[in-house]
Amino acid sequence: MTKVKQAIKDYDMIVKGDRVAVGLSGGKDSAALLFVLNLLRKYSHLQFELLAVYVNPGWGDVDTTPLENICREYGIPFYHRSYPIARAVEQKARRGPCSLCSKLRSGILNTSARELGATKVALGHHLDDAVETFFLNMLYAGQLKTFMPRTYLDRAGLFLIRPLIYLPQKVVASITSHLQLPVIPNPCPYSGHTKRDEVRQVVRFLADRYPDFYRMFQASLENVRLENLWKQTSRKEGFSAPDCSDVP
């Protein structure tokens, strides 16, 4: 909890009066996020409301009963949004469906959050996700960047926050496992066969090889020396760099 509270403080993620919509995907990360934010809502000085939104992209039949039950136990409103994302993805992006699917799901989540009166959307991204996104952008887009802990969404008119950003994946997974939080199967047919899955293996190798990997990587993101980076040459050489921030 200490690192979560520190991240919230460092990036002004939650303030008094906020209405926070948790993107509840059914995975272990968002389950841990919901648990942690519920504790903060009940026992910290932060005074804010919580609600949960599940977006069903239409990859198959999904039983959300476990998610509904935990939200009921916490006293948190649960909203189920279903859209035929899968059909659109299969028709328009057969070679690279993951990025499009991610963007469509995010758009639906953000729109739903705004309609429900939320001021913030909280996602379960952790430190591993930030590291993986960094490597994805470097390897596939030729850019040194990752996502921010807090981002303002112009179109939606609200902030996107990532309270678990200081926690490694192992810590987040242990929270879900230890507390036996509800996790539902991921029906996506591309799960386990993405660019992010490949990069994840590289990150895990580095983390196993270097004990301080996560701490030093976070320190690097917070201490960027622009004067020691090369000049921008992509435009001169005609290099088109796609954004890999949404690549699963």
C-alpha atoms as one frame of an Amber mdcrd trajectory, in Angstrom:
protein
   0.000   0.000   0.000   2.895   2.348   0.703   4.071   2.438  -2.908   0.523
   2.850  -4.199  -0.087   5.804  -1.909   3.274   7.260  -2.924   2.416   6.995
  -6.627  -0.959   8.642  -6.033   0.752  11.455  -4.141   3.627  11.915  -6.606
   1.305  12.317  -9.583  -1.792  13.820  -7.918  -3.844  10.881  -9.130  -6.776
  11.180  -6.738  -8.114  14.252  -4.952 -11.061  14.919  -2.685 -14.375  14.580
  -4.482 -13.112  12.427  -7.365 -15.336   9.778  -8.899 -12.963   7.044 -10.081
 -13.997   4.481 -12.683 -11.904   1.306 -12.472 -11.400  -0.496 -15.764 -12.208
  -4.001 -14.538 -10.951  -6.384 -17.222 -11.367  -9.632 -15.314  -7.598 -10.062
 -15.011  -5.476 -10.226 -11.885  -4.094  -6.697 -12.253  -7.426  -4.886 -12.317
  -8.691  -7.149  -9.511  -5.781  -6.046  -7.329  -6.369  -2.422  -8.320 -10.023
  -2.568  -7.286  -9.080  -4.108  -3.929  -6.388  -1.515  -3.206  -8.508   1.479
  -4.201 -11.398   0.189  -2.120  -9.111   0.039   0.918  -7.926   3.581   0.270
 -11.489   4.763  -0.162 -12.482   3.291   3.195  -9.442   3.847   5.392  -7.333
   6.718   4.017  -7.833  10.482   4.179  -8.719  10.462   0.475 -12.430  11.044
   0.004 -13.546   9.702  -3.357 -16.128   7.465  -4.998 -15.503   4.225  -6.867
 -17.302   2.455  -9.690 -16.252  -0.430 -11.930 -16.707  -0.781 -15.689 -16.245
  -4.040 -17.599 -16.012  -3.831 -21.395 -16.946  -7.037 -23.233 -15.356  -6.896
 -26.715 -17.361  -9.843 -27.986 -14.692 -12.535 -28.315 -16.985 -15.068 -26.673
 -19.385 -15.722 -23.813 -18.033 -14.362 -20.543 -19.492 -14.955 -17.090 -18.965
 -11.747 -15.129 -20.761 -13.023 -12.022 -17.520 -13.189  -9.953 -16.798  -9.540
 -10.796 -20.334  -8.473  -9.976 -20.174 -10.321  -6.658 -16.925  -8.718  -5.510
 -18.211  -5.268  -6.444 -21.390  -5.952  -4.485 -19.270  -7.060  -1.512 -17.261
  -3.827  -1.700 -20.357  -1.690  -2.200 -19.138  -0.514  -5.611 -21.477  -0.035
  -8.617 -20.676  -2.438 -11.478 -21.389  -1.606 -15.116 -21.178  -4.088 -17.993
 -20.658  -2.636 -21.468 -20.832  -4.925 -24.529 -19.708  -3.816 -27.996 -18.875
  -5.861 -31.143 -15.198  -4.903 -31.071 -14.051  -8.380 -32.084 -15.970  -8.257
 -35.350 -14.554  -4.851 -36.275 -11.022  -5.928 -35.386 -11.193  -9.109 -37.455
 -12.479  -7.207 -40.487 -10.174  -4.196 -40.375  -6.936  -5.362 -38.786  -6.330
  -9.019 -39.531  -2.547  -8.618 -39.478  -2.306  -6.452 -36.393  -5.515  -6.708
 -34.354  -4.176  -6.060 -30.859  -3.465  -2.334 -31.098  -6.834  -1.573 -32.707
  -8.689  -3.695 -30.157  -6.906  -1.920 -27.305  -7.770   1.515 -28.672 -11.419
   0.607 -29.218 -11.768  -0.864 -25.728 -10.117   2.206 -24.223 -12.451   4.491
 -26.128 -15.520   2.613 -24.904 -14.238   2.565 -21.329 -13.476   6.291 -21.342
 -16.804   7.214 -22.932 -18.690   5.053 -20.437 -16.770   6.580 -17.537 -17.640
  10.089 -18.677 -21.330   9.185 -19.109 -21.317   7.768 -15.568 -19.955  11.016
 -14.162 -16.405   9.835 -13.484 -13.547  12.310 -13.195 -10.798   9.685 -13.403
 -10.332   6.309 -15.109  -8.026   3.929 -13.222  -6.183   1.103 -14.984  -4.249
  -1.796 -13.449  -0.976  -1.160 -15.275   2.090  -1.881 -13.145   5.832  -1.315
 -13.459   6.343  -4.326 -15.740   3.801  -2.879 -18.169   5.707   0.410 -18.288
   8.983  -1.421 -18.933   7.442  -3.619 -21.633   5.903  -0.604 -23.364   9.295
   1.107 -23.329  10.906  -1.852 -25.094   7.995  -2.194 -27.528   8.395   1.423
 -28.599  12.159   1.048 -28.889  12.090  -2.213 -30.860   9.052  -1.623 -33.073
   8.675   2.172 -33.295  12.222   3.501 -32.921  11.239   5.696 -29.968  12.301
   6.018 -26.340   9.028   6.393 -24.477   6.406   4.680 -22.363   3.037   5.687
 -20.901   2.668   8.228 -18.093   1.351   7.439 -14.592  -1.290  10.135 -15.142
  -2.574  11.379 -18.497  -5.278  13.889 -19.397  -7.671  12.617 -22.061  -8.789
  15.600 -24.122 -11.658  13.899 -25.918 -13.106  12.318 -22.794 -12.408  15.311
 -20.577 -11.006  13.234 -17.713  -7.736  11.849 -16.363  -6.349   8.351 -16.856
  -4.439   7.142 -13.787  -2.311   4.091 -12.983  -2.044   3.737  -9.174  -0.115
   0.425  -9.329   2.663   1.908 -11.467   5.360   1.554  -8.770   4.627  -2.151
  -8.183   6.305  -5.007 -10.101   4.008  -7.593 -11.642   5.009 -10.228  -9.079
   3.737  -8.064  -6.230   0.437  -7.362  -7.984  -0.034 -11.068  -8.771   0.696
 -12.001  -5.155  -2.052  -9.652  -3.940  -4.605 -11.315  -6.194  -3.418 -14.822
  -5.323  -3.124 -14.310  -1.563  -6.561 -12.713  -1.269  -8.110 -15.091  -3.824
  -9.576 -12.191  -5.767 -11.870 -13.128  -8.673 -10.256 -13.566 -12.081 -12.201
 -14.652 -15.169 -10.757 -16.319 -18.302  -9.578 -14.126 -21.153 -11.495 -15.217
 -24.285  -9.237 -13.323 -26.703  -7.898 -15.769 -29.358  -4.671 -13.768 -29.653
  -3.807 -13.960 -25.951  -0.307 -15.329 -25.417   0.784 -14.723 -29.013   1.481
 -10.989 -29.138   4.512  -8.738 -29.447   4.066  -7.787 -25.814   4.251 -11.448
 -24.788   7.583 -11.738 -26.599   8.966  -8.595 -24.975   7.709  -9.791 -21.586
  10.091 -12.747 -21.783  12.995 -10.364 -22.366  11.980  -8.216 -19.397  11.687
 -11.240 -17.120  15.126 -12.430 -18.187  16.631  -9.040 -17.334  14.789  -8.888
 -14.015  16.077 -12.344 -13.058  19.599 -11.466 -14.168  19.783  -8.067 -12.439
  18.209  -7.885  -8.934  17.837  -4.078  -9.049  16.393  -4.030 -12.561  12.985
  -2.544 -11.715  14.313   0.005  -9.249  16.971   1.203 -11.670  14.581   1.281
 -14.614  12.145   3.439 -12.673  15.015   5.710 -11.657  16.018   5.995 -15.323
  12.520   7.095 -16.328  12.632   9.778 -13.649  16.158  10.995 -14.545  16.244
  11.502 -18.307  19.322  13.310 -19.657  18.133  14.788 -22.943  21.522  16.362
 -23.634  23.041  12.891 -23.938  20.537  11.592 -26.482  21.186  11.835 -30.200
  19.556  14.436 -32.388  16.231  13.617 -33.993  16.872  12.102 -37.424  13.675
  10.181 -38.153  12.098  12.962 -40.219  15.231  13.562 -42.254  15.553   9.895
 -43.137  11.842   9.433 -43.780  11.397   6.987 -40.909   7.770   6.558 -39.879
   7.508   5.615 -36.207   4.212   4.099 -35.064   3.003   4.414 -31.495   3.359
   1.116 -29.608   1.820   2.340 -26.362  -1.340   0.339 -27.006   0.289  -2.828
 -28.313  -0.717  -5.656 -25.924
